[in-house]
XYZ file of C-alpha atoms in Angstrom:
535
model
C -25.721 29.252 39.753
C -28.420 28.211 37.227
C -31.091 25.769 38.393
C -32.490 25.210 34.893
C -29.536 23.823 32.960
C -28.332 20.228 33.439
C -24.840 20.096 34.917
C -22.189 17.727 33.530
C -18.871 17.174 35.286
C -16.328 16.262 32.598
C -13.812 13.506 33.302
C -10.336 13.406 31.738
C -11.128 10.183 29.848
C -13.901 11.913 27.897
C -11.741 14.894 26.956
C -8.900 12.672 25.724
C -11.203 10.551 23.542
C -13.514 13.362 22.375
C -11.582 16.610 22.648
C -14.313 18.433 20.712
C -16.444 18.348 23.855
C -14.441 21.479 24.715
C -16.078 24.105 22.454
C -14.040 25.939 19.858
C -15.481 28.607 17.598
C -13.305 27.624 14.662
C -14.134 23.905 14.701
C -17.506 22.384 13.835
C -18.797 19.902 16.383
C -19.299 16.242 15.375
C -22.806 15.182 14.446
C -25.226 13.349 16.699
C -23.648 13.171 20.164
C -25.268 10.560 22.378
C -25.888 13.304 24.942
C -27.047 16.763 23.869
C -24.835 19.332 25.597
C -26.025 22.361 23.620
C -27.966 23.747 26.628
C -25.789 22.346 29.412
C -23.498 23.697 32.088
C -20.136 21.967 31.643
C -17.980 21.827 34.765
C -14.299 20.879 34.583
C -12.639 20.216 37.966
C -9.201 21.791 38.368
C -7.771 18.305 38.951
C -8.711 17.446 35.339
C -6.772 20.482 34.090
C -3.818 19.350 36.190
C -3.996 15.861 34.692
C -4.126 17.264 31.142
C -1.056 19.412 31.859
C 0.780 16.376 33.210
C -0.050 14.276 30.125
C 1.178 17.061 27.854
C 4.435 17.428 29.770
C 5.091 13.674 29.793
C 4.792 13.464 25.976
C 2.390 10.554 26.341
C 0.171 9.036 23.654
C -2.505 11.526 24.742
C -0.236 14.530 24.305
C -2.005 15.898 21.222
C -5.517 15.712 22.705
C -4.347 17.219 25.999
C -2.618 20.082 24.169
C -5.732 20.881 22.125
C -7.995 20.778 25.187
C -5.738 23.074 27.227
C -5.417 25.532 24.353
C -9.192 25.715 23.947
C -9.804 26.107 27.678
C -7.332 28.953 27.899
C -8.996 30.643 24.941
C -12.388 30.341 26.665
C -11.351 31.654 30.076
C -8.599 34.092 29.164
C -9.740 37.591 30.050
C -12.639 36.503 32.294
C -12.639 37.888 35.818
C -14.378 36.454 38.864
C -13.837 36.474 42.614
C -12.557 33.481 44.542
C -15.935 33.066 46.198
C -17.689 33.071 42.793
C -15.275 30.407 41.526
C -15.920 28.122 44.516
C -19.692 28.503 44.081
C -19.827 28.269 40.241
C -21.403 31.705 40.085
C -19.387 33.080 37.159
C -19.620 30.594 34.260
C -18.425 31.587 30.792
C -20.819 31.519 27.859
C -19.645 29.590 24.797
C -20.953 28.441 21.411
C -24.286 30.111 20.673
C -24.710 31.388 24.205
C -26.963 28.563 25.458
C -24.031 26.477 26.717
C -21.869 27.602 29.640
C -18.644 26.225 31.083
C -16.877 26.573 34.431
C -13.654 25.528 36.101
C -14.315 24.299 39.640
C -11.733 24.425 42.437
C -12.800 22.160 45.326
C -13.009 23.546 48.848
C -11.124 21.150 51.130
C -13.382 21.901 54.096
C -16.174 20.264 52.173
C -14.797 16.843 53.073
C -15.810 17.499 56.696
C -19.456 17.256 55.606
C -19.328 13.694 54.258
C -17.467 10.461 55.047
C -15.422 10.765 51.850
C -11.968 12.293 51.853
C -9.893 11.334 48.776
C -6.149 11.913 48.758
C -4.606 14.539 46.506
C -3.227 11.893 44.126
C -6.631 10.168 43.828
C -7.714 11.845 40.583
C -11.005 9.957 40.307
C -11.767 10.721 43.938
C -11.164 14.429 43.388
C -13.534 14.409 40.380
C -16.242 12.751 42.500
C -15.578 15.279 45.246
C -16.181 18.062 42.711
C -19.496 16.456 41.727
C -20.557 16.220 45.387
C -19.634 19.873 45.859
C -22.004 20.801 43.038
C -24.738 18.683 44.597
C -24.401 20.697 47.807
C -24.364 23.959 45.883
C -27.521 22.941 44.007
C -29.222 22.287 47.358
C -28.138 25.700 48.693
C -26.010 24.045 51.373
C -22.901 25.664 52.762
C -19.551 23.957 52.241
C -17.713 25.349 55.219
C -17.991 22.246 57.366
C -21.139 23.311 59.192
C -23.456 20.941 57.325
C -24.689 18.012 59.331
C -23.527 14.620 58.117
C -27.042 13.187 57.810
C -28.117 15.871 55.365
C -25.613 14.752 52.757
C -27.456 11.487 52.139
C -30.741 13.198 51.275
C -29.553 15.768 48.775
C -30.964 15.606 45.208
C -28.376 14.437 42.663
C -30.470 14.026 39.498
C -29.309 17.342 38.017
C -25.580 16.562 38.264
C -24.001 13.904 36.007
C -20.358 12.871 35.693
C -19.471 12.260 32.052
C -16.862 9.496 32.094
C -15.795 6.530 29.991
C -13.771 5.178 32.923
C -15.577 2.132 34.324
C -13.708 2.299 37.647
C -14.743 5.892 38.291
C -18.352 5.099 37.360
C -18.483 2.204 39.831
C -17.064 4.295 42.674
C -19.395 7.208 41.878
C -22.464 4.967 42.054
C -21.424 4.032 45.584
C -21.723 7.720 46.512
C -25.119 8.078 44.881
C -23.762 10.090 41.935
C -25.081 9.709 38.417
C -22.639 8.904 35.609
C -22.952 8.512 31.857
C -20.711 7.533 28.980
C -20.024 10.031 26.235
C -19.622 9.294 22.545
C -20.969 10.134 19.117
C -23.207 8.247 16.736
C -20.529 7.732 14.134
C -21.675 7.298 10.529
C -21.055 4.069 8.699
C -17.272 3.805 8.236
C -15.938 4.469 4.760
C -14.448 1.241 3.408
C -13.363 2.366 -0.049
C -15.585 -0.224 -1.736
C -19.258 -0.613 -2.506
C -20.750 -4.056 -3.170
C -24.027 -3.387 -4.959
C -26.544 -5.085 -7.222
C -27.220 -2.958 -10.309
C -29.835 -3.080 -13.063
C -28.922 -5.604 -15.805
C -28.579 -2.851 -18.416
C -26.088 -0.978 -16.240
C -24.112 -4.161 -15.644
C -24.043 -4.877 -19.372
C -23.049 -1.278 -20.125
C -19.993 -1.526 -17.903
C -18.864 -4.880 -19.328
C -19.220 -3.713 -22.930
C -18.278 -0.029 -22.846
C -15.801 -0.492 -19.919
C -17.002 2.801 -18.470
C -19.977 4.343 -16.663
C -20.373 8.101 -16.519
C -21.158 9.360 -13.021
C -24.351 11.106 -14.163
C -25.617 7.891 -15.732
C -24.763 5.897 -12.608
C -26.634 8.374 -10.395
C -29.622 8.272 -12.749
C -29.781 4.480 -12.681
C -29.002 4.233 -8.945
C -30.829 7.237 -7.372
C -30.751 5.821 -3.822
C -26.988 5.370 -3.736
C -24.796 7.828 -1.855
C -22.473 10.167 -3.746
C -19.335 8.518 -5.085
C -16.044 9.182 -3.302
C -12.663 9.625 -4.994
C -11.180 6.223 -5.919
C -14.094 4.302 -4.439
C -14.246 0.786 -5.872
C -17.621 -0.473 -7.095
C -18.154 -4.253 -7.018
C -21.152 -4.800 -9.302
C -23.490 -7.722 -9.781
C -26.784 -7.817 -11.751
C -29.989 -7.458 -9.718
C -31.419 -10.409 -11.585
C -29.325 -13.383 -10.487
C -30.483 -15.355 -13.526
C -29.288 -12.635 -15.877
C -26.382 -13.778 -18.019
C -24.162 -11.431 -20.004
C -22.309 -13.287 -22.734
C -21.540 -16.105 -20.321
C -19.709 -13.773 -17.910
C -18.804 -15.557 -14.683
C -17.406 -13.283 -11.924
C -16.060 -16.262 -9.982
C -13.904 -17.409 -12.890
C -12.710 -14.050 -14.177
C -9.023 -13.580 -13.204
C -9.065 -9.810 -13.695
C -12.446 -9.095 -12.078
C -13.950 -7.124 -14.931
C -17.133 -6.474 -12.925
C -15.239 -4.166 -10.534
C -14.810 -0.492 -11.336
C -13.217 2.530 -9.696
C -14.596 6.054 -9.550
C -12.009 8.247 -11.267
C -12.480 11.890 -10.209
C -10.508 13.266 -13.164
C -12.636 11.409 -15.728
C -15.773 11.739 -13.568
C -16.654 8.163 -14.392
C -16.431 4.608 -13.091
C -13.556 3.000 -14.970
C -12.395 -0.656 -15.021
C -9.395 -2.074 -13.199
C -6.399 -1.155 -15.348
C -3.303 -2.207 -13.374
C -4.284 -5.524 -11.806
C -2.543 -7.453 -14.600
C 0.833 -6.086 -13.440
C 0.543 -7.663 -10.014
C 2.769 -10.763 -9.696
C -0.019 -12.867 -8.151
C -3.537 -13.674 -9.284
C -6.175 -12.240 -6.974
C -8.334 -14.830 -5.211
C -11.280 -12.575 -4.380
C -12.659 -9.083 -4.948
C -10.752 -7.633 -1.987
C -7.410 -8.868 -3.301
C -8.267 -7.599 -6.791
C -8.959 -4.114 -5.401
C -5.770 -4.223 -3.312
C -3.640 -5.331 -6.275
C -5.085 -2.534 -8.427
C -4.402 0.057 -5.733
C -0.828 -1.121 -5.181
C 0.077 -1.136 -8.864
C -1.617 2.169 -9.744
C 1.232 4.707 -10.099
C -1.152 7.605 -9.406
C -1.736 6.471 -5.839
C 0.760 7.838 -3.316
C -0.923 6.123 -0.378
C -2.887 2.897 0.063
C -4.760 2.147 3.291
C -5.696 -1.516 3.650
C -7.745 -2.879 6.542
C -9.448 -6.169 7.252
C -9.312 -9.357 9.297
C -6.221 -11.466 9.866
C -5.414 -13.839 7.032
C -6.775 -11.712 4.191
C -3.335 -10.968 2.697
C -2.717 -7.350 3.742
C 0.932 -7.732 4.726
C 1.673 -10.533 2.263
C 0.558 -8.599 -0.832
C 2.265 -5.383 0.311
C 5.564 -7.222 0.818
C 5.434 -9.006 -2.544
C 4.552 -5.753 -4.296
C 7.467 -3.960 -2.635
C 9.941 -6.664 -3.664
C 8.812 -6.807 -7.293
C 8.475 -3.000 -7.587
C 12.098 -2.608 -6.497
C 13.144 -5.221 -9.050
C 11.351 -3.209 -11.714
C 13.157 -0.029 -10.667
C 10.047 1.780 -9.390
C 11.530 2.337 -5.917
C 15.042 2.454 -4.517
C 14.003 0.313 -1.576
C 11.316 -0.611 0.935
C 11.268 1.042 4.346
C 9.365 -0.923 6.979
C 8.058 0.835 10.101
C 6.557 -1.876 12.306
C 4.667 -1.268 15.527
C 7.128 -2.293 18.220
C 5.090 -1.078 21.212
C 5.153 -4.593 22.631
C 8.873 -4.331 23.441
C 11.603 -1.797 24.016
C 13.913 -1.924 21.021
C 16.817 -0.346 22.867
C 16.865 -3.121 25.469
C 17.459 -5.888 22.924
C 20.995 -7.105 22.134
C 22.736 -6.589 18.798
C 22.812 -3.797 16.217
C 19.698 -2.013 14.950
C 18.922 -4.633 12.283
C 19.148 -7.417 14.864
C 16.985 -5.459 17.297
C 14.320 -4.923 14.634
C 14.382 -8.481 13.284
C 11.598 -9.847 15.567
C 9.315 -7.018 14.483
C 9.733 -7.629 10.733
C 9.302 -11.403 10.778
C 5.767 -11.169 9.289
C 7.225 -9.518 6.173
C 10.090 -12.003 5.915
C 7.551 -14.803 6.245
C 5.630 -13.224 3.364
C 8.753 -13.288 1.172
C 9.383 -16.894 2.200
C 5.855 -17.946 1.278
C 6.071 -16.128 -2.042
C 9.262 -17.952 -2.968
C 7.810 -21.286 -1.876
C 4.866 -20.726 -4.244
C 7.331 -20.907 -7.131
C 6.598 -17.506 -8.645
C 10.162 -16.244 -8.536
C 11.169 -18.155 -11.662
C 14.340 -16.169 -12.264
C 15.766 -17.421 -8.994
C 14.471 -20.993 -8.979
C 15.517 -21.635 -12.579
C 19.041 -20.516 -11.792
C 19.309 -23.248 -9.232
C 19.347 -21.045 -6.154
C 16.601 -23.059 -4.476
C 17.111 -26.441 -6.143
C 17.741 -29.428 -3.940
C 21.020 -31.292 -4.030
C 21.220 -34.731 -5.574
C 18.815 -36.868 -3.476
C 21.180 -39.828 -3.877
C 23.814 -38.073 -1.805
C 23.350 -39.193 1.774
C 23.928 -37.105 4.847
C 26.785 -38.486 6.898
C 25.027 -37.696 10.204
C 21.526 -39.127 9.820
C 21.559 -41.032 6.571
C 19.010 -38.703 4.917
C 19.374 -37.103 1.487
C 21.556 -34.011 1.734
C 18.806 -31.963 0.073
C 16.479 -32.755 2.987
C 17.687 -29.733 4.983
C 19.620 -27.743 2.407
C 16.471 -26.547 0.569
C 15.130 -24.841 3.679
C 18.531 -23.343 4.382
C 18.843 -21.990 0.845
C 15.336 -20.587 1.054
C 16.210 -18.722 4.259
C 19.436 -17.457 2.711
C 17.528 -16.226 -0.330
C 15.020 -14.372 1.855
C 17.854 -12.705 3.779
C 19.546 -11.743 0.526
C 16.361 -10.109 -0.778
C 15.873 -8.325 2.522
C 19.434 -7.024 2.584
C 19.203 -5.795 -1.014
C 15.836 -4.048 -0.925
C 14.392 -3.838 2.582
C 15.284 -1.953 5.750
C 13.417 -1.232 8.955
C 13.418 1.712 11.335
C 11.877 2.053 14.809
C 9.167 4.648 15.241
C 11.262 6.854 17.498
C 13.755 7.293 14.626
C 11.035 8.351 12.195
C 11.018 12.075 12.882
C 12.851 14.038 10.246
C 13.041 11.143 7.773
C 11.983 11.637 4.162
C 11.136 8.439 2.270
C 12.084 9.819 -1.135
C 11.833 7.290 -3.995
C 11.040 4.612 -1.399
C 8.050 2.470 -0.577
C 7.102 2.811 3.100
C 5.114 -0.027 4.707
C 3.392 0.795 8.005
C 2.175 -2.508 9.424
C -0.318 -2.975 12.300
C -1.176 0.730 12.245
C -4.069 0.267 14.682
C -1.436 -0.124 17.424
C 0.060 3.322 16.767
C -1.212 6.287 18.712
C -2.421 9.439 16.973
C 0.817 11.370 17.524
C 2.881 8.584 15.954
C 0.422 8.184 13.076
C 0.440 11.911 12.331
C 4.227 11.880 12.130
C 4.436 8.759 9.945
C 1.915 9.757 7.270
C 3.951 12.930 6.696
C 7.221 11.065 6.012
C 6.416 10.283 2.367
C 8.850 11.953 -0.017
C 8.900 12.777 -3.713
C 8.499 9.679 -5.857
C 7.566 7.631 -2.796
C 4.522 5.651 -1.791
C 3.173 4.444 1.548
C 1.091 1.400 2.402
C -0.806 1.437 5.697
C -2.199 -1.875 6.933
C -4.092 -2.893 10.038
C -7.113 -4.494 11.637
C -9.316 -2.284 13.803
C -10.493 -5.343 15.742
C -6.976 -6.322 16.879
C -5.732 -3.465 19.065
C -2.969 -4.644 21.403
C -1.632 -1.315 22.676
C -2.907 -0.126 26.080
C -4.939 3.106 26.198
C -5.970 2.845 22.529
C -9.559 2.190 21.446
C -11.487 1.635 18.224
C -12.238 5.347 18.045
C -8.814 6.590 19.121
C -5.900 4.965 17.279
C -3.532 5.597 14.398
C -5.474 3.612 11.810
C -8.735 5.511 12.369
C -6.792 8.780 12.375
C -5.085 7.987 9.056
C -8.376 6.988 7.420
C -9.919 10.285 8.508
C -6.994 12.419 7.380
C -6.653 10.743 3.977
C -10.356 10.490 3.147
C -11.575 11.475 -0.339
C -8.162 12.438 -1.710
C -7.462 11.748 -5.375
C -4.023 10.204 -4.782
C -5.173 7.896 -1.964
C -6.832 4.478 -2.251
C -8.815 2.813 0.529
C -9.094 -0.986 0.588
C -11.159 -3.038 3.013
C -11.300 -6.835 3.129
C -14.422 -8.571 4.417
C -14.438 -11.577 6.741
C -15.464 -13.730 3.755
C -12.166 -12.899 2.035
C -9.874 -14.530 4.579
C -7.521 -16.859 2.685
C -5.713 -18.353 5.643
C -6.895 -21.496 7.436
C -10.723 -21.988 7.407
C -10.646 -21.722 11.200
C -9.508 -18.073 10.898
C -12.544 -17.305 8.741
C -14.864 -18.890 11.296
C -13.276 -16.842 14.091
C -13.678 -13.564 12.205
C -17.294 -14.387 11.372
C -18.000 -15.030 15.043
C -16.319 -11.753 15.990
C -18.494 -9.890 13.490
C -21.639 -11.481 14.930
C -20.587 -10.393 18.423
C -19.985 -6.846 17.216
C -23.468 -6.683 15.677
C -24.996 -7.554 19.049
C -23.138 -4.676 20.694
C -24.011 -2.101 18.024
C -25.639 0.982 19.418
C -23.828 0.725 22.732
C -21.376 3.585 23.443
C -17.762 2.536 23.070
């Protein structure tokens, strides 16, 4: 057993969140881990392997990560031969990566528990992991683990060379009580790609875009040498560096089609203006909504991923677009896949539509609000939503009969639209579906696990389009985190693809009640304070 290399005992929580901690020759490792393991001895207790096998068999939300980890471990150890004594004493580790990192599987000798006042039960997974760490501590001190060690010696053994890598707070607290060192494990993730770039540009570049309605990529890179390389369909929100600079009286705040925003078109290799925003049935109220409207209406985009705080219009704009696109004959219908992890659909009464109704209320509310805004002229002019004669009195309460009938007609109209164009399906019915010539709306995608997300983003069919919405700061599903959820997975899988648009609202673009904007601003301030801390 090496005395030079640091020893890290790997907990299940770390493997599930960062499966690449298990080396694989065919996969490049993520950049900048918080802990350098390139020259370490990784030890995986057999109880962790058992837990991974159980998660895979149960088809849990961690099934995919557990399957990958087990496959890599088998690949590493398959064909290696060691004696039982060597396995118990970590004397036959397997070299991986470039040869400076080694990895072992550690079975725990039950007699070891006679040496210390700590005897976890077989179903105490965390206890068994700590027991494995204590075993290594004894091995490092050249102590025997056959029960002959005196109890007092266990308290004086050096533990600074053995660290349990765990993101489980409960395990870390218990380990500290035994004098064991623990550490979180994560990566220094790069700045997340938002699909938009708000930048101040030289006045001549700003003027060039407004007049020529185009900026060649080479010219942009020449004028903006410090900017990162442009990404496919990245939106550029430009403003002149000189705030006093005026171009023909151009006022970004009063321009309904946001002519100061461009999009990097890979085919043309240039930043081009917004071309489809005029088709959208609503006027955008800020840059985020302008970008979203352009992405929704662009027929070349097969997928749109929209993230941002509550109240920015993610679900509302997607619903309105779906309704009007069906009216225009672009799609045969809208398929809604909500996140229903908060309840068991099968336990609710009624048929499938009635079971799904509570989950699709946000979209029905969006249709209701759209109709109340008076944009659906074809319906309101025909009298569908007109009030009855206010002079006609209700027999029951003496109020005008139109007092309640308008709301009722509005609800009936919403249900009619929904029945004509919309349908919803639970996630468990998604496998095997093909949304051909349909618009698929995946709402609250941050509450989907990676397995569900992987299945859903592959359901798009020929002539179809999918809209993925969510807020990374509002995860309500247990066992999911900001680094391990369906929304982050989808963003990673669909990054820098020519037929995919990425939209991100800022907290300043919340259009709901002013209180919502204040809440999101406070949340952002709290997140800034915690930056740099492992998640």
